[in-house]
Amino acid sequence: MDKSCINVGILGWGTVGTGVSKILINQNALISKNSGVELSLEKVVKRSLPATREGIELPPNCLTSDPNQVVENPDIDIVVELIGGVSEAHSLITRAIENGKHVVTANKALLAEHGGELFQLAQKHQVSLNFEASTAGGIPIIKTLQESFTANQIESLYGIVNGTCNYILTEMNLHGVDFSDVLTEAQEKGYAEADPTLDVEGIDAAQKLSLLIALAYGVNLSIDKFHVEGITDISQKEIQYARELGYVVKLLAIAKLTDDNRVEARVHPTLVPERSLLANVGGAYNAVCVIGSAVGPTLFYGQGAGEMPTASAVVADIIDAAKSVKNGIYPEISHAWFPDVPVEVTVCPIDDIYTRYYLRFVVIDRPGVLAKIGSILGDNDISIASVIQKEPHDTETVSLMMLTHKALEKNMKTALNEILKLEVVKGGAKLIRIEEEVDF
Amino acid sequence: MDKSCINVGILGWGTVGTGVSKILINQNALISKNSGVELSLEKVVKRSLPATREGIELPPNCLTSDPNQVVENPDIDIVVELIGGVSEAHSLITRAIENGKHVVTANKALLAEHGGELFQLAQKHQVSLNFEASTAGGIPIIKTLQESFTANQIESLYGIVNGTCNYILTEMNLHGVDFSDVLTEAQEKGYAEADPTLDVEGIDAAQKLSLLIALAYGVNLSIDKFHVEGITDISQKEIQYARELGYVVKLLAIAKLTDDNRVEARVHPTLVPERSLLANVGGAYNAVCVIGSAVGPTLFYGQGAGEMPTASAVVADIIDAAKSVKNGIYPEISHAWFPDVPVEVTVCPIDDIYTRYYLRFVVIDRPGVLAKIGSILGDNDISIASVIQKEPHDTETVSLMMLTHKALEKNMKTALNEILKLEVVKGGAKLIRIEEEVDF
């Protein structure tokens, strides 16, 4: 089969859908020149009509409110799902695949939840299901893991994959403001949703991590097995003290292969060395570091969201699918989503990880306090690397910060429990994990 | 055609060839699991035998000194050229393509010189000619430009693509040592060749830039049309003064699309803002910034050379070629190398570029000197942004540094000619171009 023109239908004409329609119509000649495929945008589905968008004029009869004009339309070769949410997207993509259409989606929540089922269906019907835009927006990290780093065992992966959190932490770091103030400002500027829970609690980052892990380790893990902490507990104090100690606080999505073939899968605020590239990824930008057995340390940086960056990734996926249509082939789908492939890796529970820690305690300013805390840590095989004591909070208490050497998380929990029972310790401890491996 | 096992032959068993053989043999199961293709390393050609390599044992009868056992061997599907140099590599690749074999090469010098002819031959014989490892080693920048940024007009591209130069400049910056001392040390450590000309004069970077431009702008430009300056004139003074002014000196390969559809193509030492990601790419590492019309600013970072990083890219290319063999298709080859495609872009001569400049003059310490220089600059439409005068060199002369606003290079040349004729100016001027656009 050699089709000269490949027909595309878009489900959803929101921000990203608008960007994709702009590129497909306004940059049609550029795409043809660069890729050798001819694309035609046949249908765009928007629930409530009429609708117009600045900077783009759709052809007559292109806009419709009926998704069946895309998923049930025999003329459409590629379906682009950009409505978001899980339930409706799930049923529309299912129909499209059953009708033999290639599918492109940016829907990480859908894939994190129903990836296994949908990829198996795509293989059964020999169509591609592309999802570059689901993780880190315009950064081609999906293709890099699927195609460029195939000869590597992925040793570890560290991602700033949530732009909202990175924007908030960057502002807190630059301007000395508190989390809640930045969040309000971010909501006003459109960098954060009205309900920011999925972002600031780390859930969005965990969904993206599950996709990265599927590609890096060939295993489809449910995010409820991950350790997920958001940034809502990060205070200005932690930002400042971290900086004094030579670190920057970032929300990282982390995957690591352990020596016994388990995968650490965790999302949490992390101290990274302030001179590292990762620490200098500012604002709403995303970056993913991948350390591969052959390629060594790498970093990929770009915009993780927004109309045109995300559309750039979606259109790249459309072009890949169009080449499959044109050549009458369909690409291999990662075995991660197939239950008949023996699973070689399991999640390493957070208790079993081994890392460095930043700790802050509010303690009574009295001789012997450090000795008491140090003794409990020592009893639990935790060795202190450095200590800073800060000016009194009030007349009685001071902040005591320490960085530890690498220790087992389970031991840290035990030690913290004991330390918090000490009469001299007032208020809860703050704990932030440290990653030194990204010091490049 | 569906071949179950794809046979590979390697020409050249040096550093990279050894890395590729290690991955193909030791990581064979990983590749098969990750990509779905079965690869078999059938032949490795090394001119002088016997030879052994640590960490790898080749199968019996695999090693040979006869390249015809690869390029004329009907059992070989994919030929990997890693002998380097131009003449022999050229004739072997030509034979391989004529015999219908897919080719993978890391040879930027060959492609910069004979790319047009070889890519046309590959198209005629419907085979792929992959070259990811030719530019920026393990960083998948070729695939990103060819596949991921297809929907973008590439607005500009800035690459640290020569590890030797970046190592030397990093050491000069960190340790206050002079160029020649670092070069000697780099040669001892194996970071620089015995004859470092191709690296330190910017020629290697220019060859890589020509490949990046071919992909970004669809035009095959000879590097003799580029403006190429190396780093041999960069003194410790420039490094120090740049830092005082908030900049770091990097050797950048730069391509930019101008408003009148010409391409700036230049390799030269460049001041980049010290807080930018690019400024913080240290040691022998490479990085490429691409600014696309849709995706916006991006950066890709990793090792640009070395046994395993380069082998990682070569093997990714082998796997792509193997998928073509397996599926009986061959990928589109960029139109850049085809003379029948109308060329839409030409090189913008260096005289026509418009940029900011760092200037340093050694002048007699006498009133009115700055006024004289300023007046000549002003007469040539060059506006001074800031000036610093440094302590006397000797009893008579001082260093006078200035940063200009954006100015036309032709005007700058005229102005410099006049300034150097001034009686108060002693010794040649230093000029380094500044790029502010990479300030992310």
mmCIF file with all atom_site columns, C-alpha atoms in Angstrom, chain A residues 314-422:
data_model
loop_
_atom_site.group_PDB
_atom_site.id
_atom_site.type_symbol
_atom_site.label_atom_id
_atom_site.label_alt_id
_atom_site.label_comp_id
_atom_site.label_asym_id
_atom_site.label_entity_id
_atom_site.label_seq_id
_atom_site.pdbx_PDB_ins_code
_atom_site.Cartn_x
_atom_site.Cartn_y
_atom_site.Cartn_z
_atom_site.occupancy
_atom_site.B_iso_or_equiv
_atom_site.pdbx_formal_charge
_atom_site.auth_seq_id
_atom_site.auth_comp_id
_atom_site.auth_asym_id
_atom_site.auth_atom_id
_atom_site.pdbx_PDB_model_num
ATOM 1   C CA . VAL A 1 314 ? 2.118  15.492  18.509 1.00 0.00 ? 314 VAL A CA 1
ATOM 2   C CA . VAL A 1 315 ? 2.841  16.313  14.860 1.00 0.00 ? 315 VAL A CA 1
ATOM 3   C CA . ALA A 1 316 ? 6.114  14.336  14.976 1.00 0.00 ? 316 ALA A CA 1
ATOM 4   C CA . ASP A 1 317 ? 4.017  11.363  16.157 1.00 0.00 ? 317 ASP A CA 1
ATOM 5   C CA . ILE A 1 318 ? 1.498  11.973  13.362 1.00 0.00 ? 318 ILE A CA 1
ATOM 6   C CA . ILE A 1 319 ? 4.325  11.944  10.807 1.00 0.00 ? 319 ILE A CA 1
ATOM 7   C CA . ASP A 1 320 ? 5.709  8.683   12.214 1.00 0.00 ? 320 ASP A CA 1
ATOM 8   C CA . ALA A 1 321 ? 2.247  7.139   12.002 1.00 0.00 ? 321 ALA A CA 1
ATOM 9   C CA . ALA A 1 322 ? 1.841  8.515   8.466  1.00 0.00 ? 322 ALA A CA 1
ATOM 10  C CA . LYS A 1 323 ? 5.079  6.815   7.402  1.00 0.00 ? 323 LYS A CA 1
ATOM 11  C CA . SER A 1 324 ? 3.664  3.549   8.757  1.00 0.00 ? 324 SER A CA 1
ATOM 12  C CA . VAL A 1 325 ? 0.466  4.065   6.748  1.00 0.00 ? 325 VAL A CA 1
ATOM 13  C CA . LYS A 1 326 ? 2.454  4.991   3.650  1.00 0.00 ? 326 LYS A CA 1
ATOM 14  C CA . ASN A 1 327 ? 4.778  1.997   3.904  1.00 0.00 ? 327 ASN A CA 1
ATOM 15  C CA . GLY A 1 328 ? 2.052  -0.393  4.983  1.00 0.00 ? 328 GLY A CA 1
ATOM 16  C CA . ILE A 1 329 ? 3.991  -1.428  8.068  1.00 0.00 ? 329 ILE A CA 1
ATOM 17  C CA . TYR A 1 330 ? 3.359  -0.974  11.731 1.00 0.00 ? 330 TYR A CA 1
ATOM 18  C CA . PRO A 1 331 ? 6.034  -0.383  14.313 1.00 0.00 ? 331 PRO A CA 1
ATOM 19  C CA . GLU A 1 332 ? 6.866  -2.783  17.107 1.00 0.00 ? 332 GLU A CA 1
ATOM 20  C CA . ILE A 1 333 ? 5.130  -1.894  20.328 1.00 0.00 ? 333 ILE A CA 1
ATOM 21  C CA . SER A 1 334 ? 7.204  -2.070  23.486 1.00 0.00 ? 334 SER A CA 1
ATOM 22  C CA . HIS A 1 335 ? 6.805  -5.355  25.250 1.00 0.00 ? 335 HIS A CA 1
ATOM 23  C CA . ALA A 1 336 ? 6.290  -3.445  28.495 1.00 0.00 ? 336 ALA A CA 1
ATOM 24  C CA . TRP A 1 337 ? 2.555  -3.591  28.012 1.00 0.00 ? 337 TRP A CA 1
ATOM 25  C CA . PHE A 1 338 ? 2.223  -7.278  27.228 1.00 0.00 ? 338 PHE A CA 1
ATOM 26  C CA . PRO A 1 339 ? 1.383  -9.593  30.094 1.00 0.00 ? 339 PRO A CA 1
ATOM 27  C CA . ASP A 1 340 ? 2.756  -12.672 28.307 1.00 0.00 ? 340 ASP A CA 1
ATOM 28  C CA . VAL A 1 341 ? 6.287  -11.248 28.472 1.00 0.00 ? 341 VAL A CA 1
ATOM 29  C CA . PRO A 1 342 ? 7.939  -12.393 31.704 1.00 0.00 ? 342 PRO A CA 1
ATOM 30  C CA . VAL A 1 343 ? 8.400  -9.429  34.026 1.00 0.00 ? 343 VAL A CA 1
ATOM 31  C CA . GLU A 1 344 ? 12.003 -9.276  35.078 1.00 0.00 ? 344 GLU A CA 1
ATOM 32  C CA . VAL A 1 345 ? 11.819 -6.235  37.297 1.00 0.00 ? 345 VAL A CA 1
ATOM 33  C CA . THR A 1 346 ? 9.705  -5.282  40.278 1.00 0.00 ? 346 THR A CA 1
ATOM 34  C CA . VAL A 1 347 ? 9.421  -2.065  42.258 1.00 0.00 ? 347 VAL A CA 1
ATOM 35  C CA . CYS A 1 348 ? 11.970 -1.545  44.982 1.00 0.00 ? 348 CYS A CA 1
ATOM 36  C CA . PRO A 1 349 ? 9.977  -0.341  48.014 1.00 0.00 ? 349 PRO A CA 1
ATOM 37  C CA . ILE A 1 350 ? 10.944 3.084   49.326 1.00 0.00 ? 350 ILE A CA 1
ATOM 38  C CA . ASP A 1 351 ? 12.097 1.478   52.597 1.00 0.00 ? 351 ASP A CA 1
ATOM 39  C CA . ASP A 1 352 ? 14.836 -0.321  50.673 1.00 0.00 ? 352 ASP A CA 1
ATOM 40  C CA . ILE A 1 353 ? 16.375 2.672   48.933 1.00 0.00 ? 353 ILE A CA 1
ATOM 41  C CA . TYR A 1 354 ? 19.763 3.902   49.929 1.00 0.00 ? 354 TYR A CA 1
ATOM 42  C CA . THR A 1 355 ? 20.377 7.629   49.573 1.00 0.00 ? 355 THR A CA 1
ATOM 43  C CA . ARG A 1 356 ? 21.688 10.797  51.227 1.00 0.00 ? 356 ARG A CA 1
ATOM 44  C CA . TYR A 1 357 ? 19.358 12.988  53.295 1.00 0.00 ? 357 TYR A CA 1
ATOM 45  C CA . TYR A 1 358 ? 18.869 16.588  54.336 1.00 0.00 ? 358 TYR A CA 1
ATOM 46  C CA . LEU A 1 359 ? 17.223 16.794  57.759 1.00 0.00 ? 359 LEU A CA 1
ATOM 47  C CA . ARG A 1 360 ? 15.952 19.793  59.721 1.00 0.00 ? 360 ARG A CA 1
ATOM 48  C CA . PHE A 1 361 ? 14.837 19.680  63.322 1.00 0.00 ? 361 PHE A CA 1
ATOM 49  C CA . VAL A 1 362 ? 13.559 22.473  65.541 1.00 0.00 ? 362 VAL A CA 1
ATOM 50  C CA . VAL A 1 363 ? 15.235 21.798  68.877 1.00 0.00 ? 363 VAL A CA 1
ATOM 51  C CA . ILE A 1 364 ? 15.615 23.413  72.265 1.00 0.00 ? 364 ILE A CA 1
ATOM 52  C CA . ASP A 1 365 ? 18.843 25.407  72.350 1.00 0.00 ? 365 ASP A CA 1
ATOM 53  C CA . ARG A 1 366 ? 20.599 23.404  75.048 1.00 0.00 ? 366 ARG A CA 1
ATOM 54  C CA . PRO A 1 367 ? 23.914 21.523  75.287 1.00 0.00 ? 367 PRO A CA 1
ATOM 55  C CA . GLY A 1 368 ? 23.830 17.832  74.395 1.00 0.00 ? 368 GLY A CA 1
ATOM 56  C CA . VAL A 1 369 ? 20.970 18.005  71.891 1.00 0.00 ? 369 VAL A CA 1
ATOM 57  C CA . LEU A 1 370 ? 23.146 17.260  68.891 1.00 0.00 ? 370 LEU A CA 1
ATOM 58  C CA . ALA A 1 371 ? 24.770 14.395  70.758 1.00 0.00 ? 371 ALA A CA 1
ATOM 59  C CA . LYS A 1 372 ? 21.386 12.847  71.474 1.00 0.00 ? 372 LYS A CA 1
ATOM 60  C CA . ILE A 1 373 ? 20.226 13.094  67.862 1.00 0.00 ? 373 ILE A CA 1
ATOM 61  C CA . GLY A 1 374 ? 23.602 11.952  66.532 1.00 0.00 ? 374 GLY A CA 1
ATOM 62  C CA . SER A 1 375 ? 23.564 8.951   68.805 1.00 0.00 ? 375 SER A CA 1
ATOM 63  C CA . ILE A 1 376 ? 20.139 7.793   67.568 1.00 0.00 ? 376 ILE A CA 1
ATOM 64  C CA . LEU A 1 377 ? 21.246 8.256   63.960 1.00 0.00 ? 377 LEU A CA 1
ATOM 65  C CA . GLY A 1 378 ? 24.462 6.346   64.651 1.00 0.00 ? 378 GLY A CA 1
ATOM 66  C CA . ASP A 1 379 ? 22.552 3.498   66.275 1.00 0.00 ? 379 ASP A CA 1
ATOM 67  C CA . ASN A 1 380 ? 20.626 3.202   63.009 1.00 0.00 ? 380 ASN A CA 1
ATOM 68  C CA . ASP A 1 381 ? 23.716 3.130   60.796 1.00 0.00 ? 381 ASP A CA 1
ATOM 69  C CA . ILE A 1 382 ? 23.246 6.700   59.655 1.00 0.00 ? 382 ILE A CA 1
ATOM 70  C CA . SER A 1 383 ? 26.375 8.793   59.485 1.00 0.00 ? 383 SER A CA 1
ATOM 71  C CA . ILE A 1 384 ? 26.257 12.609  59.588 1.00 0.00 ? 384 ILE A CA 1
ATOM 72  C CA . ALA A 1 385 ? 28.204 14.417  56.857 1.00 0.00 ? 385 ALA A CA 1
ATOM 73  C CA . SER A 1 386 ? 27.697 18.006  58.060 1.00 0.00 ? 386 SER A CA 1
ATOM 74  C CA . VAL A 1 387 ? 25.687 20.035  60.567 1.00 0.00 ? 387 VAL A CA 1
ATOM 75  C CA . ILE A 1 388 ? 24.527 23.646  60.635 1.00 0.00 ? 388 ILE A CA 1
ATOM 76  C CA . GLN A 1 389 ? 22.767 25.327  63.531 1.00 0.00 ? 389 GLN A CA 1
ATOM 77  C CA . LYS A 1 390 ? 20.783 28.478  62.795 1.00 0.00 ? 390 LYS A CA 1
ATOM 78  C CA . GLU A 1 391 ? 19.893 31.517  64.906 1.00 0.00 ? 391 GLU A CA 1
ATOM 79  C CA . PRO A 1 392 ? 17.098 30.965  67.448 1.00 0.00 ? 392 PRO A CA 1
ATOM 80  C CA . HIS A 1 393 ? 13.520 30.772  66.143 1.00 0.00 ? 393 HIS A CA 1
ATOM 81  C CA . ASP A 1 394 ? 12.381 32.332  69.382 1.00 0.00 ? 394 ASP A CA 1
ATOM 82  C CA . THR A 1 395 ? 14.100 32.579  72.725 1.00 0.00 ? 395 THR A CA 1
ATOM 83  C CA . GLU A 1 396 ? 14.144 28.833  73.206 1.00 0.00 ? 396 GLU A CA 1
ATOM 84  C CA . THR A 1 397 ? 14.429 26.893  69.949 1.00 0.00 ? 397 THR A CA 1
ATOM 85  C CA . VAL A 1 398 ? 16.878 26.749  67.017 1.00 0.00 ? 398 VAL A CA 1
ATOM 86  C CA . SER A 1 399 ? 16.889 25.066  63.609 1.00 0.00 ? 399 SER A CA 1
ATOM 87  C CA . LEU A 1 400 ? 19.365 22.224  63.322 1.00 0.00 ? 400 LEU A CA 1
ATOM 88  C CA . MET A 1 401 ? 20.159 21.073  59.773 1.00 0.00 ? 401 MET A CA 1
ATOM 89  C CA . MET A 1 402 ? 22.200 18.060  58.863 1.00 0.00 ? 402 MET A CA 1
ATOM 90  C CA . LEU A 1 403 ? 23.261 16.261  55.725 1.00 0.00 ? 403 LEU A CA 1
ATOM 91  C CA . THR A 1 404 ? 23.809 12.540  56.082 1.00 0.00 ? 404 THR A CA 1
ATOM 92  C CA . HIS A 1 405 ? 25.927 10.119  54.122 1.00 0.00 ? 405 HIS A CA 1
ATOM 93  C CA . LYS A 1 406 ? 24.055 7.400   52.232 1.00 0.00 ? 406 LYS A CA 1
ATOM 94  C CA . ALA A 1 407 ? 21.696 5.472   54.489 1.00 0.00 ? 407 ALA A CA 1
ATOM 95  C CA . LEU A 1 408 ? 18.855 2.999   54.215 1.00 0.00 ? 408 LEU A CA 1
ATOM 96  C CA . GLU A 1 409 ? 15.428 4.677   54.167 1.00 0.00 ? 409 GLU A CA 1
ATOM 97  C CA . LYS A 1 410 ? 13.993 2.118   56.594 1.00 0.00 ? 410 LYS A CA 1
ATOM 98  C CA . ASN A 1 411 ? 16.702 2.970   59.103 1.00 0.00 ? 411 ASN A CA 1
ATOM 99  C CA . MET A 1 412 ? 16.029 6.668   58.577 1.00 0.00 ? 412 MET A CA 1
ATOM 100 C CA . LYS A 1 413 ? 12.351 6.161   59.400 1.00 0.00 ? 413 LYS A CA 1
ATOM 101 C CA . THR A 1 414 ? 13.194 4.279   62.577 1.00 0.00 ? 414 THR A CA 1
ATOM 102 C CA . ALA A 1 415 ? 15.687 6.928   63.617 1.00 0.00 ? 415 ALA A CA 1
ATOM 103 C CA . LEU A 1 416 ? 13.275 9.801   62.920 1.00 0.00 ? 416 LEU A CA 1
ATOM 104 C CA . ASN A 1 417 ? 10.590 8.125   65.003 1.00 0.00 ? 417 ASN A CA 1
ATOM 105 C CA . GLU A 1 418 ? 12.955 7.922   67.946 1.00 0.00 ? 418 GLU A CA 1
ATOM 106 C CA . ILE A 1 419 ? 14.322 11.434  67.458 1.00 0.00 ? 419 ILE A CA 1
ATOM 107 C CA . LEU A 1 420 ? 10.835 12.955  67.364 1.00 0.00 ? 420 LEU A CA 1
ATOM 108 C CA . LYS A 1 421 ? 10.148 11.379  70.755 1.00 0.00 ? 421 LYS A CA 1
ATOM 109 C CA . LEU A 1 422 ? 13.035 13.300  72.313 1.00 0.00 ? 422 LEU A CA 1
#
